[in-house]
């Protein structure tokens, strides 16, 4: 599966999160300016997907910190300039809708 | 504003010390960092309560002189009413993952926003840097604030 084969919405987010795989994540990360996904990137991505499957909601930055063990500072370093949106997009999830 | 029309910097002033006076500014500051926008957060007058260690988690909703609460002023002034309304609101905020003030400031600071206290108010209330939470980067005067805000938007709350 690559970016050309999956359906993206107008803002580039996956329409169906089940179409996601790790290869696709790497491609989406490159589009977001992240050349290589480290173990910590994968930790964020996997936690977000697990939460989404459980709750149907993209987790907030606070939830990533308190339940996912990802300090806010680190999250901003891993996904610079808009971490919640970027990480959600790479994880194949919809654009976060909350204000926090 | 940059050439591509994207907002690049906001400087947000928080001047009120009630719960509903502080949170909008905090949410906007955090939200701006989430969008990759540079943020200065400037606390002045009673807004300083939000960064004073002993007071930051004790902010209350104003139940008097607040018509949008749809509560008669005579009830709003009774002992305990403000605490009750505040507790209700905090409970609802927690449900949508809005943190308490101390945790929120820590998140906003960790997100890369700069946090400042107003020099004039600090002098007026006889405060020192030790009264503030550790996230406060500096105590600055209004001139310095405008220097830092240059080239961005200013939001007064």
XYZ file of N, CA and C in Angstrom:
771
model
N 0.860 -1.204 0.000
C 0.000 0.000 0.000
C 0.889 1.243 0.000
N 0.729 2.123 -0.987
C 1.426 3.407 -0.852
C 0.408 4.548 -0.972
N 0.932 5.759 -0.848
C 0.044 6.924 -0.751
C -0.902 7.016 -1.950
N -0.419 6.586 -3.117
C -1.252 6.709 -4.322
C -2.435 5.744 -4.314
N -2.320 4.688 -3.517
C -3.373 3.665 -3.550
C -4.453 3.869 -2.488
N -4.208 4.732 -1.527
C -5.204 4.905 -0.474
C -5.981 6.194 -0.681
N -7.149 6.246 -0.041
C -7.995 7.420 -0.189
C -7.696 8.433 0.917
N -7.330 9.641 0.498
C -7.048 10.705 1.468
C -8.139 11.765 1.377
N -8.416 12.425 2.501
C -9.395 13.517 2.444
C -8.729 14.788 1.919
N -9.500 15.886 1.863
C -9.003 17.124 1.255
C -7.739 17.631 1.937
N -7.560 17.302 3.231
C -6.394 17.789 3.957
C -5.288 16.742 4.062
N -5.458 15.642 3.365
C -4.394 14.640 3.309
C -4.445 13.576 4.390
N -5.551 13.531 5.142
C -5.690 12.499 6.182
C -6.374 11.267 5.585
N -5.962 10.098 6.063
C -6.537 8.850 5.578
C -8.040 8.825 5.840
N -8.807 8.397 4.837
C -10.259 8.325 5.007
C -10.614 7.113 5.875
N -9.933 5.996 5.639
C -10.194 4.779 6.428
C -8.910 4.368 7.148
N -8.923 4.473 8.471
C -7.673 4.225 9.206
C -7.199 2.781 9.071
N -8.095 1.897 8.638
C -7.708 0.486 8.491
C -6.824 0.257 7.264
N -6.823 1.218 6.349
C -5.976 1.082 5.154
C -4.506 1.348 5.439
N -4.208 1.696 6.692
C -2.862 2.105 7.092
C -1.924 0.902 7.255
N -0.672 1.094 6.908
C 0.372 0.143 7.306
C 1.675 0.907 7.544
N 2.696 0.205 7.999
C 3.927 0.900 8.400
C 4.645 1.556 7.216
N 4.566 0.912 6.061
C 5.202 1.498 4.875
C 4.557 2.841 4.536
N 3.235 2.852 4.621
C 2.482 4.078 4.347
C 2.887 5.171 5.349
N 3.034 4.779 6.617
C 3.431 5.741 7.649
C 4.765 6.394 7.283
N 5.695 5.582 6.797
C 7.008 6.132 6.424
C 6.875 7.153 5.299
N 6.008 6.842 4.341
C 5.796 7.776 3.220
C 5.157 9.073 3.707
N 4.121 8.931 4.546
C 3.435 10.121 5.059
C 4.391 10.961 5.908
N 5.257 10.285 6.672
C 6.227 11.004 7.508
C 7.152 11.841 6.625
N 7.584 11.257 5.515
C 8.468 12.009 4.604
C 7.759 13.245 4.079
N 6.481 13.092 3.749
C 5.708 14.256 3.285
C 5.643 15.339 4.361
N 5.694 14.911 5.622
C 5.643 15.867 6.738
C 7.038 16.350 7.123
N 8.021 15.948 6.384
C 9.388 16.413 6.644
C 10.155 15.590 7.673
N 9.628 14.401 7.998
C 10.335 13.527 8.939
C 10.954 12.387 8.137
N 12.269 12.429 7.978
C 12.951 11.491 7.090
C 12.958 10.073 7.642
N 13.168 9.968 8.960
C 13.240 8.628 9.525
C 12.395 8.533 10.783
N 11.583 7.511 10.865
C 10.773 7.303 12.059
C 11.563 6.452 13.061
N 11.848 7.048 14.221
C 12.610 6.341 15.259
C 11.656 5.504 16.122
N 12.232 4.736 17.050
C 11.417 3.944 17.974
C 10.410 4.811 18.724
N 10.852 6.013 19.089
C 9.947 6.898 19.837
C 8.795 7.394 18.960
N 9.086 7.678 17.673
C 7.996 8.021 16.753
C 6.974 6.877 16.704
N 7.508 5.647 16.557
C 6.614 4.480 16.465
C 5.814 4.304 17.743
N 6.426 4.594 18.889
C 5.711 4.499 20.155
C 4.488 5.429 20.140
N 4.690 6.667 19.680
C 3.583 7.636 19.601
C 2.516 7.125 18.629
N 2.959 6.700 17.460
C 2.031 6.269 16.410
C 1.189 5.072 16.885
N 1.862 4.098 17.491
C 1.131 2.904 17.941
C 0.159 3.235 19.064
N 0.610 4.078 20.001
C -0.284 4.460 21.096
C -1.529 5.175 20.543
N -1.309 6.074 19.590
C -2.440 6.818 19.019
C -3.431 5.878 18.338
N -2.904 4.927 17.612
C -3.789 3.982 16.917
C -4.558 3.095 17.905
N -3.866 2.638 18.939
C -4.544 1.829 19.964
C -5.682 2.611 20.613
N -5.390 3.868 20.964
C -6.407 4.707 21.607
C -7.591 4.928 20.678
N -7.271 5.162 19.415
C -8.342 5.423 18.445
C -9.230 4.199 18.289
N -8.616 3.029 18.259
C -9.396 1.797 18.131
C -10.292 1.585 19.350
N -9.752 1.948 20.526
C -10.513 1.765 21.758
C -11.636 2.776 21.912
N -11.344 4.041 21.597
C -12.274 5.122 21.948
C -12.933 5.792 20.742
N -12.381 5.589 19.562
C -12.911 6.275 18.387
C -12.494 7.736 18.322
N -11.573 8.129 19.221
C -11.120 9.524 19.260
C -9.606 9.575 19.105
N -9.130 10.591 18.402
C -7.687 10.807 18.344
C -7.257 11.361 19.708
N -6.285 10.741 20.397
C -5.925 11.224 21.733
C -5.341 12.646 21.708
N -5.616 13.379 22.797
C -5.078 14.735 22.924
C -3.608 14.664 23.335
N -2.940 15.796 23.264
C -1.536 15.874 23.683
C -1.429 15.526 25.173
N -2.440 15.926 25.937
C -2.434 15.623 27.370
C -2.542 14.115 27.602
N -3.385 13.472 26.820
C -3.567 12.022 26.950
C -2.265 11.308 26.537
N -1.619 11.805 25.488
C -0.348 11.208 25.063
C 0.668 11.293 26.199
N 0.622 12.407 26.931
C 1.555 12.623 28.036
C 1.194 11.736 29.231
N -0.071 11.797 29.662
C -0.441 11.139 30.916
C -0.674 9.634 30.785
N -1.218 9.210 29.644
C -1.499 7.778 29.488
C -0.467 7.099 28.589
N 0.104 7.851 27.671
C 1.034 7.257 26.715
C 2.497 7.386 27.117
N 2.765 8.163 28.167
C 4.143 8.333 28.619
C 5.016 9.073 27.625
N 4.412 10.029 26.889
C 5.195 10.808 25.935
C 5.222 12.265 26.400
N 6.352 12.692 26.992
C 6.406 14.071 27.481
C 6.118 15.065 26.348
N 5.423 16.160 26.705
C 5.033 17.147 25.696
C 6.244 17.694 24.938
N 7.320 17.943 25.677
C 8.529 18.478 25.048
C 9.037 17.523 23.960
N 9.040 16.250 24.300
C 9.520 15.244 23.350
C 8.602 15.152 22.130
N 7.296 15.231 22.380
C 6.330 15.150 21.281
C 6.577 16.271 20.266
N 6.817 17.478 20.788
C 7.090 18.625 19.904
C 8.412 18.457 19.164
N 9.364 17.770 19.793
C 10.650 17.539 19.137
C 10.517 16.465 18.052
N 9.705 15.447 18.330
C 9.527 14.346 17.361
C 8.731 14.800 16.134
N 7.694 15.605 16.382
C 6.812 16.054 15.295
C 6.750 17.582 15.312
N 7.775 18.237 14.804
C 7.846 19.706 14.925
C 6.724 20.413 14.150
N 6.362 21.599 14.611
C 5.366 22.452 13.948
C 4.006 21.779 13.774
N 3.367 21.525 14.869
C 2.021 20.952 14.799
C 2.006 19.473 15.086
N 2.413 19.064 16.290
C 2.613 17.652 16.597
C 1.342 16.799 16.535
N 0.215 17.310 17.068
C -0.991 16.485 17.139
C -1.479 16.131 15.742
N -1.535 17.142 14.889
C -2.016 16.925 13.528
C -1.074 16.029 12.733
N 0.218 16.332 12.843
C 1.212 15.570 12.094
C 1.215 14.104 12.497
N 1.255 13.877 13.812
C 1.311 12.502 14.294
C 0.040 11.754 13.898
N -1.111 12.423 13.975
C -2.372 11.775 13.595
C -2.339 11.391 12.114
N -1.836 12.289 11.303
C -1.811 12.025 9.854
C -0.907 10.833 9.547
N 0.277 10.816 10.177
C 1.219 9.718 9.939
C 0.658 8.404 10.473
N -0.114 8.493 11.556
C -0.703 7.286 12.149
C -1.948 6.827 11.388
N -2.304 7.555 10.343
C -3.443 7.152 9.523
C -4.792 7.478 10.133
N -4.804 8.431 11.073
C -6.041 8.788 11.779
C -6.609 10.099 11.233
N -7.889 10.382 11.546
C -8.462 11.660 11.089
C -7.819 12.851 11.792
N -8.045 14.027 11.238
C -7.531 15.252 11.844
C -8.159 15.437 13.226
N -7.334 15.731 14.262
C -7.895 15.926 15.607
C -8.900 17.085 15.611
N -10.025 16.862 16.318
C -11.097 17.872 16.290
C -11.156 18.729 17.553
N -10.499 18.294 18.624
C -10.592 19.042 19.881
C -9.777 20.332 19.868
N -9.965 21.144 20.937
C -9.236 22.413 21.047
C -7.964 22.262 21.875
N -7.811 21.139 22.555
C -6.596 20.966 23.367
C -5.830 19.714 22.960
N 2.183 38.489 10.069
C 1.727 37.483 9.111
C 2.790 37.272 8.039
N 2.983 36.026 7.659
C 4.018 35.724 6.674
C 3.476 35.917 5.260
N 4.329 35.721 4.266
C 3.925 35.909 2.872
C 2.819 34.943 2.447
N 2.842 33.728 3.029
C 1.837 32.753 2.598
C 0.516 32.907 3.357
N 0.377 33.982 4.128
C -0.876 34.238 4.830
C -1.027 33.464 6.117
N -0.015 32.707 6.502
C -0.110 31.915 7.730
C 0.336 32.766 8.921
N -0.417 32.673 10.007
C -0.053 33.383 11.218
C 1.190 32.734 11.823
N 2.206 33.531 12.122
C 3.450 32.930 12.614
C 3.718 33.175 14.085
N 3.127 34.255 14.626
C 3.388 34.558 16.041
C 2.174 35.225 16.685
N 1.827 34.808 17.890
C 0.801 35.513 18.662
C 1.344 35.828 20.050
N 0.967 36.993 20.541
C 1.288 37.361 21.915
C -0.032 37.570 22.635
N -0.264 36.735 23.637
C -1.557 36.720 24.308
C -1.417 37.313 25.704
N -2.277 38.291 26.014
C -2.249 38.942 27.329
C -3.408 38.388 28.159
N -3.109 37.936 29.360
C -4.167 37.490 30.274
C -4.210 38.474 31.433
N -5.334 39.219 31.553
C -5.390 40.303 32.536
C -6.386 40.038 33.653
N -7.150 38.954 33.536
C -8.168 38.688 34.556
C -7.836 37.438 35.350
N -8.291 37.398 36.594
C -7.882 36.320 37.482
C -8.967 35.311 37.807
N -10.131 35.424 37.143
C -11.174 34.422 37.362
C -10.879 33.216 36.479
N -11.487 32.086 36.796
C -11.276 30.877 36.002
C -11.624 31.130 34.537
N -12.792 31.772 34.319
C -13.226 32.009 32.948
C -12.431 33.147 32.286
N -11.698 33.897 33.124
C -10.854 34.960 32.574
C -9.497 34.426 32.126
N -9.081 33.316 32.713
C -7.737 32.778 32.456
C -7.732 31.708 31.353
N -8.707 30.806 31.413
C -8.660 29.645 30.513
C -8.687 29.959 29.009
N -9.518 30.930 28.574
C -9.509 31.179 27.128
C -8.102 31.503 26.602
N -7.361 32.308 27.348
C -5.999 32.653 26.923
C -5.081 31.436 26.912
N -5.245 30.571 27.926
C -4.404 29.367 27.983
C -4.721 28.430 26.819
N -6.006 28.280 26.529
C -6.405 27.387 25.430
C -5.904 27.940 24.096
N -5.985 29.254 23.935
C -5.509 29.847 22.680
C -4.000 29.728 22.551
N -3.296 29.875 23.663
C -1.830 29.755 23.626
C -1.429 28.325 23.268
N -2.026 27.375 23.952
C -1.724 25.968 23.684
C -2.094 25.595 22.243
N -3.274 26.061 21.827
C -3.737 25.765 20.470
C -2.808 26.345 19.412
N -2.277 27.522 19.679
C -1.350 28.141 18.732
C -0.088 27.294 18.597
N 0.450 26.841 19.717
C 1.647 25.987 19.648
C 1.334 24.686 18.912
N 0.135 24.154 19.111
C -0.258 22.930 18.406
C -0.259 23.135 16.897
N -0.444 24.386 16.465
C -0.435 24.688 15.028
C 0.938 25.161 14.562
N 1.906 25.103 15.455
C 3.254 25.521 15.063
C 3.456 27.029 15.077
N 2.559 27.753 15.756
C 2.667 29.211 15.845
C 3.489 29.583 17.086
N 4.406 30.533 16.934
C 5.211 30.998 18.066
C 4.302 31.742 19.058
N 4.548 31.540 20.367
C 3.636 32.125 21.370
C 4.385 32.841 22.499
N 3.945 34.083 22.786
C 4.313 34.748 24.043
C 3.054 34.863 24.868
N 3.150 34.502 26.145
C 1.992 34.579 27.034
C 2.367 35.556 28.150
N 1.594 36.648 28.250
C 1.943 37.748 29.147
C 0.834 37.903 30.195
N 1.188 37.760 31.470
C 0.204 37.867 32.551
C 0.330 39.225 33.219
N -0.819 39.893 33.363
C -0.796 41.217 33.979
C -1.989 41.391 34.927
N -1.917 42.373 35.811
C -2.948 42.629 36.818
C -3.424 41.320 37.480
N -4.726 41.117 37.607
C -5.193 39.949 38.355
C -4.937 38.634 37.614
N -4.588 38.760 36.351
C -4.201 37.573 35.584
C -2.993 36.886 36.193
N -2.199 37.634 36.960
C -1.008 37.045 37.594
C -1.360 35.882 38.533
N -2.591 35.868 39.046
C -2.984 34.762 39.938
C -2.762 33.398 39.269
N -2.837 33.379 37.941
C -2.709 32.108 37.207
C -1.281 31.567 37.209
N -0.311 32.413 37.582
C 1.079 31.922 37.618
C 1.685 32.029 39.015
N 0.874 32.448 39.987
C 1.347 32.477 41.365
C 1.108 31.090 41.971
N 2.200 30.464 42.399
C 2.153 29.065 42.859
C 0.978 28.782 43.796
N 0.828 29.655 44.812
C -0.173 29.397 45.850
C -1.607 29.584 45.360
N -1.760 30.277 44.223
C -3.121 30.625 43.809
C -3.578 29.953 42.528
N -2.640 29.494 41.727
C -2.960 29.079 40.357
C -4.029 27.989 40.263
N -4.061 27.097 41.241
C -5.068 26.032 41.163
C -6.307 26.333 41.994
N -6.404 27.592 42.452
C -7.572 27.969 43.254
C -8.403 29.049 42.570
N -8.256 29.199 41.283
C -9.038 30.209 40.570
C -10.512 29.830 40.611
N -11.358 30.860 40.667
C -12.800 30.604 40.782
C -13.584 31.278 39.667
N -14.734 30.685 39.361
C -15.655 31.317 38.422
C -16.328 32.478 39.141
N -16.444 33.633 38.467
C -17.148 34.771 39.059
C -18.641 34.529 38.959
N -19.301 34.380 40.106
C -20.745 34.104 40.072
C -21.561 35.368 40.330
N -20.875 36.478 40.517
C -21.566 37.760 40.659
C -21.149 38.640 39.480
N -22.150 39.333 38.911
C -21.837 40.206 37.785
C -21.480 39.420 36.530
N -22.047 38.226 36.405
C -21.748 37.370 35.256
C -23.070 36.874 34.674
N -23.756 37.729 33.887
C -25.123 37.411 33.439
C -25.208 36.111 32.647
N -24.130 35.703 31.979
C -24.183 34.498 31.151
C -24.305 33.215 31.982
N -24.101 33.329 33.291
C -24.307 32.150 34.150
C -25.785 31.886 34.388
N -26.630 32.868 34.071
C -28.076 32.760 34.233
C -28.455 32.405 35.675
N -27.805 33.114 36.584
C -28.042 32.890 38.008
C -28.249 34.268 38.646
N -29.317 34.423 39.456
C -29.531 35.743 40.069
C -28.328 36.155 40.923
N -27.959 37.422 40.855
C -26.807 37.922 41.601
C -26.913 37.593 43.093
N -28.131 37.670 43.635
C -28.311 37.406 45.068
C -27.951 35.965 45.441
N -28.100 35.055 44.498
C -27.708 33.664 44.758
C -26.195 33.517 44.542
N -25.726 34.163 43.496
C -24.291 34.094 43.168
C -23.407 34.561 44.305
N -23.953 35.451 45.161
C -23.110 36.004 46.232
C -23.108 35.146 47.495
N -23.980 34.137 47.558
C -24.031 33.309 48.770
C -22.741 32.510 48.952
N -22.346 32.260 50.218
C -21.108 31.521 50.461
C -21.160 30.140 49.813
N -20.101 29.739 49.158
C -20.021 28.399 48.596
C -20.514 28.286 47.159
N -21.271 29.272 46.696
C -21.833 29.154 45.348
C -20.726 29.207 44.279
N -19.806 30.145 44.474
C -18.713 30.254 43.499
C -17.873 28.970 43.474
N -17.612 28.398 44.646
C -16.845 27.151 44.729
C -17.580 26.013 44.037
N -18.902 25.979 44.248
C -19.707 24.911 43.647
C -19.689 25.023 42.121
N -19.941 26.220 41.627
C -19.961 26.422 40.167
C -18.578 26.119 39.574
N -17.540 26.526 40.297
C -16.178 26.264 39.834
C -15.903 24.763 39.739
N -16.339 24.026 40.768
C -16.120 22.576 40.777
C -16.843 21.913 39.609
N -18.072 22.366 39.342
C -18.849 21.818 38.221
C -18.109 22.057 36.899
N -17.627 23.283 36.750
C -16.971 23.635 35.488
C -15.672 22.853 35.310
N -14.918 22.693 36.390
C -13.662 21.939 36.319
C -13.923 20.489 35.922
N -15.026 19.952 36.446
C -15.370 18.571 36.135
C -15.643 18.420 34.634
N -16.378 19.384 34.093
C -16.684 19.337 32.662
C -15.418 19.527 31.826
N -14.536 20.390 32.284
C -13.292 20.640 31.540
C -12.425 19.394 31.525
N -12.388 18.711 32.667
C -11.576 17.498 32.749
C -12.068 16.439 31.761
N -13.380 16.405 31.565
C -13.958 15.424 30.632
C -13.427 15.617 29.220
N -13.162 16.863 28.835
C -12.647 17.089 27.486
C -11.134 17.339 27.521
N -10.505 16.858 28.602
C -9.041 16.842 28.704
C -8.398 18.221 28.800
N -9.150 19.206 29.350
C -8.536 20.511 29.642
C -7.925 20.401 31.034
N -6.609 20.567 31.162
C -5.941 20.314 32.439
C -6.125 21.420 33.469
N -5.809 21.116 34.756
C -5.743 22.177 35.765
C -4.680 23.210 35.363
N -4.749 24.405 35.965
C -3.885 25.506 35.521
C -2.394 25.140 35.580
N -1.951 24.520 36.678
C -0.508 24.232 36.787
C -0.035 23.276 35.696
N -0.824 22.233 35.458
C -0.447 21.269 34.415
C -0.512 21.900 33.022
N -1.516 22.754 32.832
C -1.689 23.411 31.529
C -0.483 24.309 31.233
N -0.055 25.076 32.243
C 1.100 25.967 32.044
C 2.364 25.168 31.757
N 2.495 24.034 32.422
C 3.645 23.174 32.170
C 3.629 22.681 30.719
N 2.439 22.269 30.262
C 2.311 21.800 28.878
C 2.621 22.911 27.881
N 2.086 24.108 28.159
C 2.270 25.234 27.244
C 3.752 25.614 27.183
N 4.404 25.591 28.345
C 5.828 25.903 28.397
C 6.645 24.815 27.684
N 6.315 23.548 27.953
C 7.001 22.435 27.281
C 6.781 22.472 25.772
N 5.656 23.039 25.367
C 5.357 23.139 23.934
C 6.188 24.231 23.270
N 6.893 25.014 24.094
C 7.803 26.024 23.537
C 7.314 27.455 23.638
N 6.166 27.677 24.296
C 5.692 29.053 24.472
C 6.538 29.736 25.547
N 6.654 31.055 25.447
C 7.358 31.824 26.470
C 6.326 32.471 27.399
N 6.634 32.439 28.695
C 5.677 32.918 29.686
C 6.280 34.076 30.489
N 5.550 35.195 30.511
C 6.070 36.399 31.153
C 5.091 36.983 32.169
N 5.647 37.608 33.200
C 4.845 38.353 34.171
C 5.102 39.843 33.965
N 4.068 40.644 34.224
C 4.146 42.097 34.006
C 4.890 42.777 35.159
N 5.924 43.510 34.809
C 6.767 44.198 35.800
C 5.955 45.132 36.704
N 5.084 45.968 36.118
C 4.335 46.956 36.907
C 3.465 46.268 37.959
N 2.793 45.181 37.563
C 1.919 44.489 38.513
C 2.729 43.806 39.600
N 3.848 43.221 39.217
C 4.719 42.558 40.187
C 5.159 43.558 41.264
N 5.509 44.758 40.844
C 5.920 45.801 41.787
C 4.740 46.267 42.629
N 3.611 46.432 41.964
C 2.421 46.937 42.642
C 1.969 45.979 43.755
N 2.018 44.689 43.486
C 1.576 43.686 44.458
C 2.725 43.166 45.343
N 3.895 43.765 45.216
C 5.081 43.363 45.991
C 5.390 41.873 45.860
N 5.453 41.406 44.626
C 5.747 39.999 44.378
C 7.213 39.834 43.995
N 7.716 38.597 44.124
C 9.062 38.299 43.638
C 8.994 37.052 42.755
N 10.103 36.767 42.077
C 10.138 35.620 41.167
C 9.785 34.311 41.896
N 10.108 34.261 43.198
C 9.817 33.048 43.983
C 8.323 32.766 44.156
N 7.511 33.811 43.980
C 6.066 33.600 44.107
C 5.492 32.862 42.905
N 6.242 32.856 41.799
C 5.704 32.315 40.549
C 6.098 30.865 40.310
N 5.319 30.200 39.478
C 5.649 28.831 39.079
C 6.918 28.864 38.221
N 7.580 27.721 38.156
C 8.895 27.690 37.511
C 8.833 27.933 36.004
N 7.633 27.834 35.412
C 7.525 28.023 33.961
C 7.659 29.492 33.538
N 7.569 30.413 34.506
C 7.681 31.831 34.163
C 9.112 32.128 33.711
N 9.248 32.589 32.462
C 10.580 32.819 31.903
C 11.199 34.110 32.415
N 10.353 35.136 32.605
C 10.929 36.419 33.007
C 9.824 37.376 33.455
N 10.254 38.406 34.183
C 9.342 39.508 34.523
C 9.756 40.669 33.620
N 8.848 41.146 32.792
C 9.233 42.144 31.787
C 8.309 43.357 31.829
N 8.804 44.476 31.314
C 7.966 45.674 31.254
C 7.226 45.725 29.912
N 6.352 46.692 29.786
C 5.481 46.743 28.616
C 6.286 46.995 27.328
N 7.370 47.743 27.461
C 8.206 47.999 26.281
C 8.799 46.713 25.727
N 9.297 45.900 26.662
C 9.877 44.610 26.264
C 8.804 43.716 25.643
N 7.596 43.808 26.196
C 6.494 43.012 25.636
C 6.276 43.359 24.162
N 6.238 44.661 23.868
C 6.021 45.058 22.471
C 7.184 44.635 21.573
N 8.386 44.674 22.126
C 9.553 44.195 21.348
C 9.357 42.731 20.968
N 8.964 41.936 21.972
C 8.790 40.496 21.735
C 7.625 40.221 20.794
N 6.595 41.079 20.878
C 5.382 40.851 20.084
C 5.539 41.311 18.638
N 6.612 42.048 18.357
C 6.782 42.655 17.028
C 6.662 41.618 15.920
N 5.906 41.986 14.896
C 5.758 41.108 13.738
C 4.667 40.070 13.871
N 3.996 40.036 15.036
C 2.914 39.058 15.224
C 1.624 39.745 15.608
N 0.653 38.938 16.004
C -0.639 39.467 16.433
C -0.671 39.533 17.958
N -1.405 40.532 18.486
C -1.562 40.642 19.940
C -3.027 40.379 20.294
N -3.244 39.519 21.268
C -4.604 39.194 21.709
C -4.725 39.549 23.184
N -5.699 40.402 23.513
C -5.894 40.828 24.903
C -7.106 40.110 25.491
N -6.903 39.441 26.613
C -8.054 38.777 27.239
C -8.177 39.211 28.690
